[in-house]
Short mmCIF file of C-alpha atoms and ligand atoms in Angstrom, two decimals:
data_model
loop_
_atom_site.label_atom_id
_atom_site.label_comp_id
_atom_site.label_asym_id
_atom_site.label_seq_id
_atom_site.Cartn_x
_atom_site.Cartn_y
_atom_site.Cartn_z
CA UNK A 2 12.80 26.54 -5.69
CA UNK A 3 13.07 22.97 -7.98
CA UNK A 4 16.80 23.62 -9.03
CA UNK A 5 18.75 23.55 -5.81
CA UNK A 6 17.35 20.20 -5.55
CA UNK A 7 18.12 19.10 -8.80
CA UNK A 8 20.86 16.73 -7.34
CA UNK A 9 19.29 15.89 -4.22
CA UNK A 10 21.55 12.91 -3.06
CA UNK A 11 20.15 10.39 -0.54
CA UNK A 12 17.36 11.10 2.33
CA UNK A 13 18.96 11.43 5.59
CA UNK A 14 17.66 9.20 7.98
CA UNK A 15 17.36 9.74 11.70
CA UNK A 16 18.28 6.82 13.47
CA UNK A 17 16.23 6.05 16.11
CA UNK A 18 16.04 2.73 17.02
CA UNK A 19 14.54 2.92 20.48
CA UNK A 20 11.15 3.22 22.11
CA UNK A 21 9.93 6.54 21.53
CA UNK A 22 7.30 8.19 22.19
CA UNK A 23 5.46 10.89 20.24
CA UNK A 24 2.37 13.74 21.39
CA UNK A 25 -0.02 15.40 18.85
CA UNK A 26 -3.41 14.95 17.94
CA UNK A 27 -3.90 12.17 16.63
CA UNK A 28 -6.86 11.25 14.31
CA UNK A 29 -6.65 7.52 12.14
CA UNK A 30 -9.17 5.23 10.66
CA UNK A 31 -9.86 1.74 12.70
CA UNK A 32 -12.65 1.30 10.82
CA UNK A 33 -14.23 2.65 7.90
CA UNK A 34 -17.22 4.31 8.96
CA UNK A 35 -15.80 6.90 12.12
CA UNK A 36 -12.32 8.54 12.25
CA UNK A 37 -10.38 8.03 15.90
CA UNK A 38 -9.53 11.08 17.56
CA UNK A 39 -7.38 11.32 20.24
CA UNK A 40 -7.30 14.92 21.48
CA UNK A 41 -3.81 15.61 22.92
CA UNK A 42 -2.71 11.71 22.77
CA UNK A 43 0.69 9.76 22.97
CA UNK A 44 1.46 7.01 20.67
CA UNK A 45 4.11 4.51 21.93
CA UNK A 46 6.57 3.67 18.36
CA UNK A 47 9.53 0.20 19.13
CA UNK A 48 11.22 -1.27 16.51
CA UNK A 49 9.41 0.49 14.20
CA UNK A 50 6.14 -0.59 14.76
CA UNK A 51 2.86 1.28 17.36
CA UNK A 52 3.31 0.09 20.53
CA UNK A 53 -0.14 1.39 21.74
CA UNK A 54 -2.10 4.95 20.89
CA UNK A 55 -3.44 6.76 25.07
CA UNK A 56 -5.14 9.62 25.99
CA UNK A 57 -3.10 9.59 28.99
CA UNK A 58 0.30 8.07 28.69
CA UNK A 59 0.47 4.73 31.37
CA UNK A 60 2.47 4.57 33.82
CA UNK A 61 4.65 1.96 32.44
CA UNK A 62 5.75 4.38 30.00
CA UNK A 63 6.72 7.25 32.69
CA UNK A 64 10.05 8.62 32.18
CA UNK A 65 10.38 7.38 28.29
CA UNK A 66 11.88 10.84 26.04
CA UNK A 67 8.88 11.83 24.75
CA UNK A 68 8.55 14.20 21.15
CA UNK A 69 6.21 16.89 21.49
CA UNK A 70 4.74 18.12 18.74
CA UNK A 71 2.06 20.44 19.63
CA UNK A 72 -1.05 21.10 18.66
CA UNK A 73 -0.19 19.49 15.62
CA UNK A 74 -2.21 16.34 13.90
CA UNK A 75 -0.56 13.23 13.54
CA UNK A 76 -1.83 10.94 10.62
CA UNK A 77 -1.02 7.54 8.79
CA UNK A 78 1.01 8.33 5.87
CA UNK A 79 -0.29 8.13 2.75
CA UNK A 80 -0.16 5.22 -0.07
CA UNK A 81 -0.41 5.76 -3.65
CA UNK A 82 -1.31 2.34 -5.40
CA UNK A 83 -1.08 3.05 -8.74
CA UNK A 84 1.62 5.51 -10.51
CA UNK A 85 3.81 5.79 -13.31
CA UNK A 86 7.15 6.86 -12.38
CA UNK A 87 8.11 7.47 -15.81
CA UNK A 88 5.32 10.02 -16.94
CA UNK A 89 5.99 12.29 -14.65
CA UNK A 90 7.25 15.15 -17.19
CA UNK A 91 3.90 14.36 -18.94
CA UNK A 92 2.28 15.70 -15.43
CA UNK A 93 -0.20 18.32 -16.48
CA UNK A 94 -0.23 18.27 -20.42
CA UNK A 95 -1.52 16.16 -23.24
CA UNK A 96 -5.53 16.01 -21.74
CA UNK A 97 -6.58 15.83 -25.16
CA UNK A 98 -6.85 12.55 -25.80
CA UNK A 99 -8.84 8.85 -24.72
CA UNK A 100 -6.62 6.24 -23.64
CA UNK A 101 -5.57 4.27 -26.11
CA UNK A 102 -4.20 6.89 -29.07
CA UNK A 103 -3.02 9.00 -25.17
CA UNK A 104 -0.86 5.93 -25.33
CA UNK A 105 0.96 6.09 -28.38
CA UNK A 106 1.05 9.44 -28.51
CA UNK A 107 2.32 10.83 -25.58
CA UNK A 108 2.67 7.98 -23.25
CA UNK A 109 5.14 5.43 -25.41
CA UNK A 110 7.16 8.62 -27.01
CA UNK A 111 8.10 9.89 -22.96
CA UNK A 112 8.96 5.78 -21.62
CA UNK A 113 10.95 5.40 -24.78
CA UNK A 114 13.37 8.22 -23.14
CA UNK A 115 14.01 5.48 -20.25
CA UNK A 116 16.48 3.53 -22.27
CA UNK A 117 18.88 6.12 -21.12
CA UNK A 118 19.39 6.04 -17.18
CA UNK A 119 21.13 9.31 -17.06
CA UNK A 120 17.72 10.80 -18.24
CA UNK A 121 16.07 8.45 -16.04
CA UNK A 122 17.71 9.47 -13.53
CA UNK A 123 17.30 13.13 -13.81
CA UNK A 124 13.24 12.44 -13.89
CA UNK A 125 12.86 9.40 -11.19
CA UNK A 126 14.81 11.76 -8.40
CA UNK A 127 12.34 14.13 -8.02
CA UNK A 128 9.62 12.18 -8.51
CA UNK A 129 10.72 10.25 -5.33
CA UNK A 130 11.43 13.31 -4.32
CA UNK A 131 7.92 14.52 -4.37
CA UNK A 132 6.24 11.44 -3.06
CA UNK A 133 8.28 12.99 -0.11
CA UNK A 134 6.49 15.78 -0.09
CA UNK A 135 3.13 14.85 -0.57
CA UNK A 136 3.33 12.58 2.73
CA UNK A 137 3.15 9.31 0.02
CA UNK A 138 5.85 6.79 2.01
CA UNK A 139 4.25 3.65 0.22
CA UNK A 140 3.97 3.42 -3.51
CA UNK A 141 3.54 0.59 -5.95
CA UNK A 142 4.83 2.28 -9.21
CA UNK A 143 5.12 1.02 -13.08
CA UNK A 144 8.70 1.65 -14.33
CA UNK A 145 9.20 1.11 -17.69
CA UNK A 146 10.61 -1.68 -19.69
CA UNK A 147 13.86 -0.96 -19.34
CA UNK A 148 16.19 -3.53 -16.71
CA UNK A 149 18.40 -0.62 -15.77
CA UNK A 150 15.92 2.81 -15.15
CA UNK A 151 13.91 0.40 -12.93
CA UNK A 152 16.71 -0.90 -10.97
CA UNK A 153 17.59 2.77 -10.08
CA UNK A 154 14.13 3.57 -9.55
CA UNK A 155 14.53 0.88 -6.91
CA UNK A 156 17.78 1.65 -5.46
CA UNK A 157 16.04 5.48 -5.37
CA UNK A 158 13.39 4.60 -2.98
CA UNK A 159 15.88 2.71 -1.06
CA UNK A 160 18.04 5.41 -0.47
CA UNK A 161 15.54 7.07 0.29
CA UNK A 162 13.78 5.36 3.33
CA UNK A 163 10.51 5.37 1.01
CA UNK A 164 8.83 1.63 0.62
CA UNK A 165 7.24 0.74 -2.88
CA UNK A 166 6.91 -1.93 -4.59
CA UNK A 167 8.22 -0.58 -8.36
CA UNK A 168 7.73 -3.27 -11.27
CA UNK A 169 9.46 -3.63 -14.62
CA UNK A 170 6.75 -2.97 -17.56
CA UNK A 171 6.52 -6.16 -19.65
CA UNK A 172 5.62 -5.36 -23.57
CA UNK A 173 5.70 -7.15 -25.92
CA UNK A 174 3.13 -6.03 -28.67
CA UNK A 175 1.08 -2.81 -30.16
CA UNK A 176 3.69 -0.74 -28.47
CA UNK A 177 6.57 1.01 -30.50
CA UNK A 178 9.92 -0.84 -31.34
CA UNK A 179 11.74 1.15 -28.66
CA UNK A 180 9.66 -0.73 -25.57
CA UNK A 181 9.13 -4.01 -27.22
CA UNK A 182 11.11 -6.49 -25.08
CA UNK A 183 10.71 -10.57 -25.91
CA UNK A 184 9.89 -12.96 -23.18
CA UNK A 185 13.23 -14.21 -22.89
CA UNK A 186 14.38 -10.34 -22.40
CA UNK A 187 11.47 -10.16 -20.29
CA UNK A 188 11.94 -13.05 -18.13
CA UNK A 189 15.50 -12.46 -18.13
CA UNK A 190 15.56 -8.61 -16.79
CA UNK A 191 12.75 -10.19 -14.84
CA UNK A 192 15.21 -12.11 -13.23
CA UNK A 193 18.05 -9.73 -12.82
CA UNK A 194 15.65 -7.37 -10.85
CA UNK A 195 14.39 -9.93 -8.60
CA UNK A 196 17.82 -11.64 -7.81
CA UNK A 197 18.32 -8.05 -6.45
CA UNK A 198 15.93 -8.11 -3.91
CA UNK A 199 16.56 -11.15 -1.22
CA UNK A 200 15.81 -9.41 1.97
CA UNK A 201 12.59 -10.54 3.03
CA UNK A 202 11.30 -8.05 4.77
CA UNK A 203 12.78 -5.14 2.64
CA UNK A 204 11.29 -2.07 2.10
CA UNK A 205 11.38 -1.76 -1.38
CA UNK A 206 9.95 -5.13 -3.35
CA UNK A 207 9.61 -5.34 -7.41
CA UNK A 208 6.26 -6.12 -8.56
CA UNK A 209 4.87 -8.13 -11.54
CA UNK A 210 3.95 -5.95 -14.32
CA UNK A 211 2.48 -6.66 -17.54
CA UNK A 212 1.14 -3.59 -18.89
CA UNK A 213 -2.49 -4.59 -19.91
CA UNK A 214 -3.46 -7.46 -21.90
CA UNK A 215 -3.36 -5.20 -25.44
CA UNK A 216 0.09 -5.00 -25.24
CA UNK A 217 1.64 -8.40 -23.75
CA UNK A 218 0.83 -11.74 -25.94
CA UNK A 219 -0.45 -14.81 -24.35
CA UNK A 220 3.55 -16.47 -24.15
CA UNK A 221 4.56 -13.28 -22.05
CA UNK A 222 0.48 -13.16 -20.29
CA UNK A 223 1.85 -16.39 -19.50
CA UNK A 224 6.00 -16.16 -18.48
CA UNK A 225 4.54 -12.80 -16.22
CA UNK A 226 2.50 -15.43 -14.08
CA UNK A 227 4.99 -17.99 -14.17
CA UNK A 228 7.63 -16.20 -12.51
CA UNK A 229 4.75 -13.95 -9.80
CA UNK A 230 3.94 -17.64 -8.99
CA UNK A 231 8.03 -19.09 -8.93
CA UNK A 232 9.01 -16.44 -6.80
CA UNK A 233 5.51 -15.64 -4.54
CA UNK A 234 6.19 -11.96 -6.02
CA UNK A 235 2.31 -9.34 -6.16
CA UNK A 236 1.30 -8.57 -9.37
CA UNK A 237 -0.05 -5.18 -10.86
CA UNK A 238 -1.88 -4.77 -14.25
CA UNK A 239 -4.92 -1.68 -15.74
CA UNK A 240 -8.55 -3.29 -15.69
CA UNK A 241 -11.47 -2.57 -17.40
CA UNK A 242 -10.96 1.32 -17.63
CA UNK A 243 -12.25 2.14 -21.11
CA UNK A 244 -14.52 1.03 -23.20
CA UNK A 245 -12.32 0.94 -26.54
CA UNK A 246 -9.53 -0.63 -24.49
CA UNK A 247 -12.42 -3.28 -22.84
CA UNK A 248 -13.74 -3.73 -26.59
CA UNK A 249 -9.99 -4.83 -27.43
CA UNK A 250 -9.33 -7.43 -24.73
CA UNK A 251 -11.93 -8.62 -25.85
CA UNK A 252 -10.75 -9.35 -29.26
CA UNK A 253 -7.36 -10.58 -28.55
CA UNK A 254 -8.42 -12.79 -25.50
CA UNK A 255 -11.97 -14.11 -27.42
CA UNK A 256 -12.29 -17.48 -24.71
CA UNK A 257 -11.99 -15.04 -21.85
CA UNK A 258 -15.14 -14.65 -19.60
CA UNK A 259 -14.51 -11.11 -19.12
CA UNK A 260 -10.83 -8.64 -18.98
CA UNK A 261 -9.95 -9.59 -14.90
CA UNK A 262 -11.09 -13.61 -16.78
CA UNK A 263 -8.01 -12.60 -18.83
CA UNK A 264 -5.26 -12.07 -16.22
CA UNK A 265 -6.91 -14.73 -14.51
CA UNK A 266 -6.43 -17.52 -17.09
CA UNK A 267 -2.73 -16.90 -17.13
CA UNK A 268 -2.81 -16.84 -13.01
CA UNK A 269 -2.42 -13.12 -12.51
CA UNK A 270 -5.95 -11.87 -11.24
CA UNK A 271 -4.88 -13.29 -6.99
CA UNK A 272 -3.51 -16.12 -7.54
CA UNK A 273 -0.80 -13.52 -5.23
CA UNK A 274 -1.54 -10.64 -4.13
CA UNK A 275 -3.00 -8.08 -6.83
CA UNK A 276 -3.53 -4.60 -8.00
CA UNK A 277 -5.35 -4.10 -11.08
CA UNK A 278 -5.79 -0.24 -11.53
CA UNK A 279 -9.04 1.83 -12.94
CA UNK A 280 -11.81 -0.81 -12.60
CA UNK A 281 -14.13 1.48 -14.31
CA UNK A 282 -16.23 -0.80 -15.78
CA UNK A 283 -15.83 -3.75 -13.75
CA UNK A 284 -19.18 -5.75 -13.34
CA UNK A 285 -20.84 -8.48 -12.58
CA UNK A 286 -18.49 -11.46 -12.97
CA UNK A 287 -15.24 -9.54 -13.26
CA UNK A 288 -16.17 -8.29 -9.93
CA UNK A 289 -17.16 -11.38 -8.50
CA UNK A 290 -14.01 -12.47 -9.53
CA UNK A 291 -12.41 -9.99 -7.87
CA UNK A 292 -14.16 -10.53 -4.78
CA UNK A 293 -13.57 -13.74 -4.21
CA UNK A 294 -10.04 -13.78 -5.35
CA UNK A 295 -9.79 -10.34 -3.47
CA UNK A 296 -7.25 -8.03 -5.86
CA UNK A 297 -7.51 -4.81 -4.88
CA UNK A 298 -8.90 -2.30 -7.13
CA UNK A 299 -6.63 0.79 -7.30
CA UNK A 300 -9.41 3.95 -7.58
CA UNK A 301 -7.40 6.66 -9.87
CA UNK A 302 -10.09 9.34 -9.82
CA UNK A 303 -8.12 12.05 -11.64
CA UNK A 304 -6.44 9.66 -14.48
CA UNK A 305 -10.69 9.17 -15.12
CA UNK A 306 -11.50 12.31 -15.64
CA UNK A 307 -8.71 12.98 -17.66
CA UNK A 308 -8.63 10.46 -19.74
CA UNK A 309 -12.28 10.97 -20.07
CA UNK A 310 -12.91 6.66 -18.65
CA UNK A 311 -15.48 7.33 -16.67
CA UNK A 312 -16.88 6.67 -12.94
CA UNK A 313 -15.71 3.51 -10.77
CA UNK A 314 -18.51 2.41 -8.97
CA UNK A 315 -16.34 2.09 -5.00
CA UNK A 316 -19.90 2.23 -2.85
CA UNK A 317 -20.38 -1.54 -5.14
CA UNK A 318 -16.93 -2.55 -3.89
CA UNK A 319 -16.93 -1.15 -0.60
CA UNK A 320 -20.40 -2.89 -0.23
CA UNK A 321 -19.22 -5.98 -1.99
CA UNK A 322 -15.30 -7.08 0.40
CA UNK A 323 -13.11 -5.45 -2.28
CA UNK A 324 -10.64 -4.19 -1.16
CA UNK A 325 -10.11 -0.73 -2.23
CA UNK A 326 -6.96 1.74 -2.60
CA UNK A 327 -5.93 5.25 -3.77
CA UNK A 328 -3.51 5.89 -6.84
CA UNK A 329 -2.94 8.91 -8.38
CA UNK A 330 -1.99 7.22 -11.92
CA UNK A 331 0.88 10.06 -12.94
CA UNK A 332 0.27 10.89 -15.79
CA UNK A 333 -3.60 10.00 -16.94
CA UNK A 334 -3.77 11.76 -13.59
CA UNK A 335 -2.51 15.34 -13.26
CA UNK A 336 -2.08 15.16 -9.49
CA UNK A 337 0.25 13.51 -7.12
CA UNK A 338 -1.09 14.51 -3.81
CA UNK A 339 -3.16 11.23 -2.26
CA UNK A 340 -5.46 13.56 -0.62
CA UNK A 341 -6.23 15.65 -3.15
CA UNK A 342 -7.15 12.17 -4.41
CA UNK A 343 -10.03 11.68 -1.48
CA UNK A 344 -11.10 14.94 -2.29
CA UNK A 345 -11.62 13.96 -5.72
CA UNK A 346 -12.64 10.68 -4.72
CA UNK A 347 -15.54 11.71 -3.26
CA UNK A 348 -16.74 14.31 -5.70
CA UNK A 349 -16.58 11.59 -8.07
CA UNK A 350 -18.87 9.08 -6.02
CA UNK A 351 -21.42 12.42 -5.41
CA UNK A 352 -21.36 12.33 -9.42
CA UNK A 353 -22.24 8.75 -9.60
CA UNK A 354 -24.56 9.15 -7.06
CA UNK A 355 -26.65 12.05 -8.42
CA UNK A 356 -26.97 9.09 -11.61
CA UNK A 357 -28.09 6.47 -9.11
CA UNK A 358 -29.68 7.20 -5.68
CA UNK A 359 -28.76 3.64 -5.03
CA UNK A 360 -25.50 4.65 -4.49
CA UNK A 361 -24.18 5.93 -1.51
CA UNK A 362 -21.43 8.92 -1.97
CA UNK A 363 -18.45 8.31 -0.23
CA UNK A 364 -17.25 9.92 3.08
CA UNK A 365 -13.74 11.75 4.46
CA UNK A 366 -13.34 8.36 7.14
CA UNK A 367 -14.14 6.37 4.27
CA UNK A 368 -11.76 7.53 1.51
CA UNK A 369 -8.92 8.20 4.86
CA UNK A 370 -9.27 4.66 5.34
CA UNK A 371 -9.54 3.47 2.03
CA UNK A 372 -6.06 5.46 1.06
CA UNK A 373 -4.36 4.14 4.34
CA UNK A 374 -5.52 1.07 6.11
CA UNK A 375 -7.42 -0.36 3.84
CA UNK A 376 -4.88 0.38 0.80
CA UNK A 377 -2.43 -0.58 3.60
CA UNK A 378 -2.85 -4.11 3.74
CA UNK A 379 -1.23 -4.49 0.82
CA UNK A 380 2.42 -4.15 2.23
CA UNK A 381 1.46 -6.24 5.68
CA UNK A 382 0.37 -3.40 8.46
CA UNK A 383 0.70 -0.62 7.50
CA UNK A 384 -2.22 2.39 7.54
CA UNK A 385 -2.95 2.60 10.87
CA UNK A 386 -2.02 3.35 14.71
CA UNK A 387 -3.44 -0.25 15.99
CA UNK A 388 -0.76 -1.94 18.43
CA UNK A 389 1.34 -3.99 16.06
CA UNK A 390 1.09 -1.39 12.89
CA UNK A 391 4.51 0.15 11.42
CA UNK A 392 4.69 3.69 11.96
CA UNK A 393 4.54 5.68 8.59
CA UNK A 394 2.69 8.67 10.42
CA UNK A 395 2.85 12.56 9.12
CA UNK A 396 3.01 15.28 11.17
CA UNK A 397 0.56 18.50 10.09
CA UNK A 398 1.05 21.93 10.92
CA UNK A 399 -2.27 23.47 9.46
CA UNK A 400 -1.99 27.12 11.90
CA UNK A 401 -1.86 28.18 8.20
CA UNK A 402 -5.37 27.22 8.27
CA UNK A 403 -7.16 26.84 11.53
CA UNK A 404 -8.56 30.40 10.92
CA UNK A 405 -10.97 29.95 14.00
CA UNK A 406 -11.37 27.16 16.73
CA UNK A 407 -12.09 23.98 14.25
CA UNK A 408 -12.52 20.71 16.19
CA UNK A 409 -9.65 18.28 15.24
CA UNK A 410 -11.87 16.61 12.72
CA UNK A 411 -13.03 19.84 10.97
CA UNK A 412 -9.50 20.77 11.08
CA UNK A 413 -8.30 17.27 9.10
CA UNK A 414 -10.92 18.08 6.47
CA UNK A 415 -9.34 21.42 5.81
CA UNK A 416 -6.46 20.15 5.85
CA UNK A 417 -7.37 17.16 2.71
CA UNK A 418 -9.32 19.95 1.12
CA UNK A 419 -7.33 23.68 1.66
CA UNK A 420 -3.37 22.27 2.30
CA UNK A 421 -0.86 20.64 0.32
CA UNK A 422 2.85 19.79 1.32
CA UNK A 423 3.61 22.62 3.23
CA UNK A 424 1.65 21.19 6.05
CA UNK A 425 3.49 18.15 6.22
CA UNK A 426 6.81 18.98 8.80
CA UNK A 427 7.63 15.42 9.60
CA UNK A 428 7.39 12.40 7.58
CA UNK A 429 8.20 8.63 9.06
CA UNK A 430 8.38 5.24 7.47
CA UNK A 431 8.63 2.62 9.42
CA UNK A 432 9.61 4.34 12.27
CA UNK A 433 11.99 6.31 10.81
CA UNK A 434 11.86 9.77 10.15
CA UNK A 435 12.81 10.99 6.60
CA UNK A 436 14.37 13.93 6.83
CA UNK A 437 14.08 16.76 3.73
CA UNK A 438 18.06 16.33 1.48
CA UNK A 439 20.35 19.33 2.59
CA UNK A 440 21.73 20.00 -0.90
N1 LIG B 19 -3.70 1.48 -19.59
C1 LIG B 19 -2.13 0.36 -20.18
N2 LIG B 19 -1.36 1.90 -20.21
C2 LIG B 19 -1.77 2.14 -19.16
C3 LIG B 19 -0.93 3.67 -18.43
O1 LIG B 19 0.43 4.24 -18.67
N3 LIG B 19 -2.05 4.39 -17.73
C4 LIG B 19 -3.10 4.35 -18.24
N4 LIG B 19 -4.22 5.03 -17.41
N5 LIG B 19 -3.64 3.28 -18.04
C5 LIG B 19 -3.17 2.09 -19.44
FE1 LIG B 20 -2.40 3.56 -15.28
#
């Protein structure tokens, strides 16, 4: 079916700006430990925001038009907190190396191709469309070092009506010449992309993106920290993913107390909202620093398995009050679906629990909350159906999976474990339905 969509142009946005009421079986996680379940409930949306969720429609809303989704499920849309858009061609291949040789042998050569904006456009269109397919309406993405293809990716998200923080990757050491920039190039290109995005409440925004400490000299890290502070921009990078990587960072930054502290010294660790991918080996002072600075962990369980990095201690982060979201981390990770990321997050937490019974494994409501309300805080009020939250939602038609009279919670669980994009029949971002492109 893919060739049909090879040139999909623009997602068509429905233009509903007035009060909307949707009726369906509504499920979401206001709290981490339990689902809110409203069978045959109503949700009122105005100006892109949730007004309220009701078991019975209040008299004040009587007479408003209702969109009735019948027996379908209505849930918050997904947030992917860590994904490399230019690694999309490598999805599902090259799983035979650990992080550092994997970067050199597979990842950097593929990212080098993005100097060609025609190639970038071909791949990025497919990438954005597939995020849409899997119900991911909010994305925190790495692009490449290239300004023009990064701009293109931002424009594709804008056309799509989907929300994203998109980072031009910054790197100036330990990488092939094709990806190696100067500090001056990095500042100039970031400033150009930041200048494109002046609208304060825009769905698509830049994020400062030093790739990781081994790829960035102290001068570049400092320049990134300065840009984040100057423009009040968020920051993303990688942290404590792989043991060889951590040992290397220790050599490169001998004065830092830990890997996280190396970012902190350059203003890249929580001075502005910050997401760090992986944190597999985070403990002790680094953990304490993340808690203190409220640095968000992007937990990427499939990537951690594929690159044999280890198992991130998510229970510890939750216990400590460190914010957590889920990331697909394509192409270290092989699956773009955040629903599948929930399943993997539960499964790897069970492996950790087998080794340490003081770390109870994650429950379904916990991973759902992590993927929606917890991750969504990075975008504002996103990921829940409480009043004032942006209406990011998916309508799920699970009739093909509903073999018998399952409870609503079991229906959601079966969709998460067994379903895919075929059951997602409507997608909303900030109150607007984003319809499938017709090409
Ligand atoms: N560390 C630095 N770059 C990368 C990357 O592209 N993927 C992953 N998983 N880790 C990284
Ligand atoms: Fe990554």
